[in-house]
Coordinates of C-alpha atoms in Angstrom, one line a residue:
X494 CA 25.4 -100.3 -34.4
X495 CA 23.4 -102.9 -32.5
X496 CA 20.1 -103.9 -33.9
X497 CA 18.5 -104.4 -30.5
X498 CA 18.4 -100.6 -29.5
X499 CA 14.7 -99.5 -29.5
X500 CA 13.7 -95.9 -30.5
X501 CA 12.9 -93.3 -27.8
X502 CA 9.2 -93.4 -27.0
X503 CA 7.3 -90.1 -27.7
X504 CA 6.6 -87.8 -24.7
X505 CA 3.3 -88.2 -23.0
X506 CA 1.0 -85.2 -22.1
X507 CA 0.8 -84.4 -18.4
X508 CA -1.8 -86.5 -16.6
X509 CA -5.1 -84.8 -15.7
X510 CA -5.5 -84.2 -12.0
X511 CA -7.7 -86.7 -10.4
X512 CA -10.8 -86.0 -8.4
X513 CA -10.2 -83.7 -5.5
X514 CA -6.7 -82.7 -6.8
X515 CA -5.6 -79.2 -7.8
X516 CA -4.2 -78.4 -11.3
X517 CA -0.5 -78.5 -11.6
X518 CA -0.4 -74.7 -12.4
X519 CA -3.0 -73.6 -9.9
X520 CA -0.7 -71.1 -8.2
X521 CA -0.2 -69.3 -11.5
X522 CA -3.9 -69.2 -12.3
X523 CA -4.8 -67.8 -8.8
X524 CA -2.1 -65.2 -9.1
X525 CA -3.3 -64.1 -12.5
X526 CA -6.8 -63.8 -11.2
X527 CA -5.7 -61.7 -8.3
X528 CA -3.6 -59.4 -10.5
X529 CA -6.5 -58.9 -13.0
X530 CA -8.9 -58.2 -10.1
X531 CA -6.5 -55.7 -8.6
X532 CA -6.1 -53.9 -12.0
X533 CA -9.8 -53.9 -12.5
X534 CA -10.4 -52.4 -9.0
X535 CA -7.7 -49.7 -9.6
X536 CA -9.3 -48.7 -12.9
X537 CA -12.7 -48.4 -11.3
X538 CA -11.3 -46.3 -8.4
X539 CA -9.5 -44.1 -10.9
X540 CA -12.7 -43.6 -12.9
X541 CA -14.7 -42.7 -9.8
X542 CA -11.9 -40.3 -8.7
X543 CA -11.9 -38.5 -12.0
X544 CA -15.7 -38.3 -11.9
X545 CA -15.8 -36.7 -8.4
X546 CA -13.0 -34.3 -9.3
X547 CA -14.9 -33.1 -12.4
X548 CA -18.1 -32.9 -10.3
X549 CA -16.4 -30.8 -7.6
X550 CA -14.9 -28.5 -10.3
X551 CA -18.3 -28.1 -11.8
X552 CA -19.8 -27.2 -8.4
X553 CA -17.0 -24.6 -7.8
X554 CA -17.5 -23.1 -11.3
X555 CA -21.3 -22.8 -10.8
X556 CA -20.8 -21.3 -7.4
X557 CA -18.4 -18.7 -8.7
X558 CA -20.7 -18.0 -11.7
X559 CA -23.6 -17.5 -9.3
X560 CA -21.7 -15.3 -6.9
X561 CA -20.5 -12.9 -9.6
X562 CA -23.8 -13.1 -11.4
X563 CA -22.1 -14.4 -14.6
X564 CA -23.8 -16.2 -17.4
X565 CA -22.6 -19.7 -18.4
X566 CA -23.0 -18.7 -22.0
X567 CA -20.5 -15.8 -21.7
X568 CA -22.2 -12.9 -20.0
X569 CA -25.3 -10.9 -20.5
X570 CA -26.2 -9.8 -23.9
X571 CA -26.7 -6.1 -24.7
X572 CA -30.0 -5.0 -23.1
X573 CA -31.9 -2.2 -24.7
X574 CA -34.6 0.1 -23.4
X575 CA -36.9 -1.9 -21.1
X576 CA -39.2 -2.1 -18.1
X577 CA -37.5 -3.6 -15.0
X578 CA -39.7 -6.2 -13.1
X579 CA -39.3 -7.4 -9.5
X580 CA -41.6 -10.1 -8.2
X581 CA -42.7 -10.2 -4.5
X582 CA -44.7 -13.4 -4.0
X583 CA -46.1 -14.8 -0.8
X584 CA -45.4 -13.7 2.8
X585 CA -43.2 -10.8 3.6
X586 CA -40.6 -12.5 5.8
X587 CA -36.9 -13.1 6.3
X588 CA -37.0 -16.0 3.8
X589 CA -38.5 -16.1 0.3
X590 CA -39.1 -13.5 -2.5
X591 CA -40.5 -11.0 0.0
X592 CA -37.4 -10.9 2.1
X593 CA -35.5 -7.5 2.3
X594 CA -32.3 -9.3 1.6
X595 CA -33.8 -10.5 -1.7
X596 CA -35.8 -7.5 -2.8
X597 CA -33.3 -4.7 -2.0
X598 CA -30.4 -6.0 -4.2
X599 CA -32.9 -6.4 -7.1
X600 CA -34.1 -2.9 -6.6
X601 CA -30.6 -1.5 -6.6
X602 CA -29.7 -3.4 -9.8
X603 CA -33.0 -2.3 -11.5
X604 CA -32.6 1.3 -10.7
X605 CA -28.9 1.4 -11.5
X606 CA -29.4 -0.1 -15.0
X607 CA -29.3 2.8 -17.5
X608 CA -31.4 0.8 -19.9
X609 CA -34.4 0.4 -17.5
X610 CA -37.0 3.1 -18.1
X611 CA -39.1 2.3 -15.0
X612 CA -39.3 -0.3 -12.2
X613 CA -42.4 -2.4 -11.6
X614 CA -43.0 -4.2 -8.4
X615 CA -45.3 -7.1 -9.1
X616 CA -46.8 -7.8 -5.6
X617 CA -49.0 -10.8 -4.6
X618 CA -48.7 -10.9 -0.8
X619 CA -51.1 -11.2 2.2
X620 CA -48.5 -9.4 4.3
X621 CA -46.0 -10.4 6.9
X622 CA -43.2 -8.9 8.9
X623 CA -43.4 -5.1 9.4
X624 CA -39.6 -5.1 9.8
X625 CA -38.9 -6.7 6.4
X626 CA -41.5 -4.4 4.7
X627 CA -40.1 -1.3 6.5
X628 CA -36.6 -2.1 5.3
X629 CA -37.8 -2.4 1.7
X630 CA -39.7 0.8 2.0
X631 CA -36.7 2.7 3.4
X632 CA -34.6 1.5 0.5
X633 CA -37.3 2.4 -2.1
X634 CA -37.4 5.9 -0.7
X635 CA -33.6 6.2 -0.9
X636 CA -33.5 5.0 -4.5
X637 CA -36.3 7.3 -5.6
X638 CA -34.3 10.2 -4.3
X639 CA -31.2 9.0 -6.1
X640 CA -33.0 8.3 -9.3
X641 CA -35.8 10.9 -9.4
X642 CA -36.4 10.4 -13.2
X643 CA -37.1 6.7 -12.9
X644 CA -40.6 5.9 -11.7
X645 CA -41.6 3.0 -9.6
X646 CA -45.0 1.3 -10.1
X647 CA -46.7 -1.4 -8.1
X648 CA -48.9 -3.9 -9.9
X649 CA -51.3 -6.3 -8.1
X650 CA -53.0 -9.4 -9.5
X651 CA -54.5 -11.3 -6.6
X652 CA -53.8 -9.7 -3.2
X653 CA -51.8 -6.8 -1.8
X654 CA -52.6 -6.6 1.9
X655 CA -51.0 -5.6 5.2
X656 CA -47.2 -5.7 4.7
X657 CA -47.7 -6.1 0.9
X658 CA -49.6 -2.9 0.8
X659 CA -47.0 -1.3 3.2
X660 CA -44.5 -1.7 0.3
X661 CA -46.9 -0.9 -2.5
X662 CA -47.8 2.5 -0.9
X663 CA -44.3 3.7 -1.5
X664 CA -44.7 3.4 -5.3
X665 CA -45.5 6.3 -7.6
X666 CA -48.7 4.6 -8.7
X667 CA -50.5 1.3 -7.9
X668 CA -52.3 -0.7 -10.5
X669 CA -54.8 -3.5 -9.6
X670 CA -57.3 -5.9 -11.1
X671 CA -60.9 -5.1 -10.3
X672 CA -61.2 -8.2 -8.2
X673 CA -57.8 -7.8 -6.4
X674 CA -57.8 -7.7 -2.6
X675 CA -56.3 -4.4 -1.3
X676 CA -55.8 -3.0 2.2
X677 CA -55.7 -4.6 5.6
X678 CA -53.8 -1.6 7.0
X679 CA -53.4 -2.9 10.5
X680 CA -51.1 -4.8 12.8
X681 CA -51.7 -8.0 14.9
X682 CA -50.0 -10.1 17.5
X683 CA -51.6 -13.5 18.1
X684 CA -51.1 -16.5 20.3
X685 CA -52.9 -19.0 22.5
X686 CA -53.6 -19.3 26.2
X687 CA -53.7 -22.8 27.8
X688 CA -54.3 -21.9 31.5
X689 CA -57.9 -23.2 31.5
X690 CA -57.0 -26.5 30.0
X691 CA -54.1 -26.8 32.4
X692 CA -56.4 -26.3 35.4
X693 CA -58.7 -29.0 34.2
X694 CA -55.8 -31.4 33.7
X695 CA -54.3 -30.5 37.0
X696 CA -51.1 -29.2 35.3
X697 CA -49.1 -26.7 37.3
X698 CA -47.0 -24.1 35.5
X699 CA -43.6 -23.6 37.1
X700 CA -41.9 -20.6 35.5
X701 CA -38.9 -19.0 37.0
X702 CA -37.6 -15.7 35.6
X703 CA -34.8 -13.2 36.4
X704 CA -36.7 -10.0 35.5
X705 CA -40.3 -9.5 36.4
X706 CA -41.4 -9.2 32.7
X707 CA -39.3 -11.9 31.2
X708 CA -42.4 -14.2 31.0
X709 CA -44.1 -11.7 28.8
X710 CA -47.0 -13.3 26.8
X711 CA -46.2 -16.7 28.1
X712 CA -49.1 -18.9 26.8
X713 CA -49.1 -21.1 29.9
X714 CA -49.5 -18.3 32.4
X715 CA -52.5 -16.0 32.9
X716 CA -52.4 -12.9 30.8
X717 CA -51.2 -9.9 32.8
X718 CA -53.1 -6.6 32.3
X719 CA -49.7 -4.8 32.4
X720 CA -48.3 -7.0 29.6
X721 CA -51.5 -6.7 27.5
X722 CA -51.3 -2.9 27.8
X723 CA -47.6 -2.9 26.8
X724 CA -48.3 -5.2 23.8
X725 CA -51.1 -2.9 22.7
X726 CA -48.8 0.1 22.9
X727 CA -46.3 -1.6 20.6
X728 CA -49.0 -2.6 18.1
X729 CA -50.4 1.0 18.1
X730 CA -46.9 2.4 17.5
X731 CA -46.2 0.0 14.5
X732 CA -49.7 0.8 13.2
X733 CA -49.0 4.5 13.2
X734 CA -45.8 3.8 11.3
X735 CA -47.8 1.9 8.7
X736 CA -50.4 4.7 8.5
X737 CA -47.6 7.3 8.1
X738 CA -46.1 5.4 5.1
X739 CA -49.5 5.1 3.5
X740 CA -50.3 8.8 3.9
X741 CA -46.9 9.8 2.7
X742 CA -47.0 7.6 -0.3
X743 CA -50.6 8.2 -1.4
X744 CA -50.8 11.9 -0.4
X745 CA -53.9 13.8 -1.6
X746 CA -55.1 10.8 -3.6
X747 CA -56.2 9.2 -0.3
X748 CA -59.9 9.6 0.6
X749 CA -59.6 8.7 4.3
X750 CA -62.6 7.2 6.1
X751 CA -62.8 5.9 9.7
X752 CA -62.5 2.3 8.5
X753 CA -59.6 2.8 6.1
X754 CA -56.9 2.0 8.7
X755 CA -59.0 -0.5 10.7
X756 CA -57.6 -3.6 9.1
X757 CA -60.4 -4.1 6.6
X758 CA -59.7 -4.8 2.9
X759 CA -61.5 -4.1 -0.3
X760 CA -61.7 -5.1 -4.0
X761 CA -59.5 -3.4 -6.5
X762 CA -62.4 -1.3 -7.9
X763 CA -63.3 0.0 -4.4
X764 CA -59.6 0.6 -3.6
X765 CA -59.3 2.9 -6.6
X766 CA -62.3 4.9 -5.4
X767 CA -60.8 5.2 -1.9
X768 CA -57.5 6.3 -3.3
X769 CA -55.7 3.2 -2.1
X770 CA -54.9 2.4 -5.8
X771 CA -54.8 4.4 -9.0
X772 CA -56.0 2.4 -11.9
X773 CA -56.7 -1.0 -13.4
X774 CA -53.7 -2.6 -15.1
X775 CA -51.4 -5.6 -15.4
X776 CA -47.6 -5.9 -15.7
X777 CA -47.9 -6.1 -19.5
X778 CA -50.3 -3.2 -19.8
X779 CA -48.3 -0.9 -17.5
X780 CA -45.1 -1.7 -19.5
X781 CA -46.9 -1.1 -22.8
X782 CA -49.2 1.8 -22.1
X783 CA -47.6 3.6 -19.1
X784 CA -43.9 3.0 -19.3
X785 CA -43.9 2.8 -23.1
X786 CA -41.3 0.0 -23.0
X787 CA -42.9 -3.3 -23.8
X788 CA -39.7 -5.3 -23.3
X789 CA -39.7 -6.6 -19.7
X790 CA -36.6 -7.8 -17.9
X791 CA -37.0 -9.7 -14.7
X792 CA -34.6 -8.5 -12.0
X793 CA -36.0 -10.8 -9.3
X794 CA -33.3 -12.8 -7.5
X795 CA -34.4 -16.4 -8.0
X796 CA -32.6 -19.3 -6.4
X797 CA -31.2 -21.2 -9.3
X798 CA -29.7 -24.6 -9.8
X799 CA -26.2 -23.6 -8.6
X800 CA -27.6 -22.2 -5.3
X801 CA -29.7 -25.3 -4.7
X802 CA -26.9 -27.7 -5.5
X803 CA -24.4 -25.9 -3.4
X804 CA -26.8 -25.5 -0.6
X805 CA -27.5 -29.3 -0.6
X806 CA -23.9 -30.1 -1.0
X807 CA -23.0 -27.8 1.9
X808 CA -25.7 -29.2 4.0
X809 CA -24.4 -32.8 3.3
X810 CA -20.8 -31.8 4.1
X811 CA -21.9 -30.0 7.2
X812 CA -23.9 -33.0 8.3
X813 CA -21.0 -35.3 7.7
X814 CA -18.6 -33.1 9.6
X815 CA -21.1 -32.8 12.5
X816 CA -21.6 -36.6 12.7
X817 CA -17.8 -37.1 12.5
X818 CA -17.3 -34.6 15.3
X819 CA -20.0 -36.1 17.5
X820 CA -18.7 -39.6 16.8
X821 CA -15.1 -38.6 17.7
X822 CA -16.3 -36.8 20.8
X823 CA -18.2 -40.0 21.8
X824 CA -15.2 -42.1 21.2
X825 CA -13.0 -39.8 23.3
X826 CA -15.5 -39.7 26.1
X827 CA -15.8 -43.5 26.1
X828 CA -12.0 -43.8 26.4

């Protein structure tokens, strides 16, 4: 072998990129970052998708449980002998605890329960719609005929006036506090008239109707004697219906006076003397001393979490659908 053959020099590491130059494997690094970012985004989307599916299933379950009046814990426990309670709080109107659509199902459930010894209406109401009150009274009268051995008591804490007393008068007995406000057996229709202010401001009312009485009680037109007379006749008719309910419910206990049906109201103590109420008492004392069943079960239909969540969820979905429809209609019209 020749002595002048030199050994192979060791391999040198790749030279570092100079300033402003990309790394030799920059394509691979960028690709890896894109792949990892895509995987991370897919995982996040998958987690959110699972979350929304679980949330939707929970809403559906709560809605079904609410609709069928089921308990999340597996159904109602065995209920023994008890006093059934139904709360009527606030105005008697189409919405709220005083609505016929809320009170009537509770009444039916309370009367139908074999374990309920008596039904107590706990009323704190200044009054409201004679229609809603009348519907509740009609149902009470029907149920009392169907369940003659199950008494119905009305208990008042603060106030039971007008439409509230309309309902209470259909009970077997009415219990009050000595300072409760009872009565206001009357009917009203109120409003405003702006004709004088319009004359001073120089505003002309232009009202066109098909039917001579279609502008009945229009606040921007002078009050017609004919319309006033007609409105008064309606009020008198409803007032007589109210009086008939009170007389039928209270019977011989009622000590009528000229002012009894005038719309005035009295304290609980005075109401007892007048026969508008029977005795002093509270929900607890009536259940304990009158019904002889101290256990009280509330049959009031309260709007719970499922209803509130579903209502808001439905409102949000409806709002989104409305906006989408309006937006689509706008796009179509623009085209």
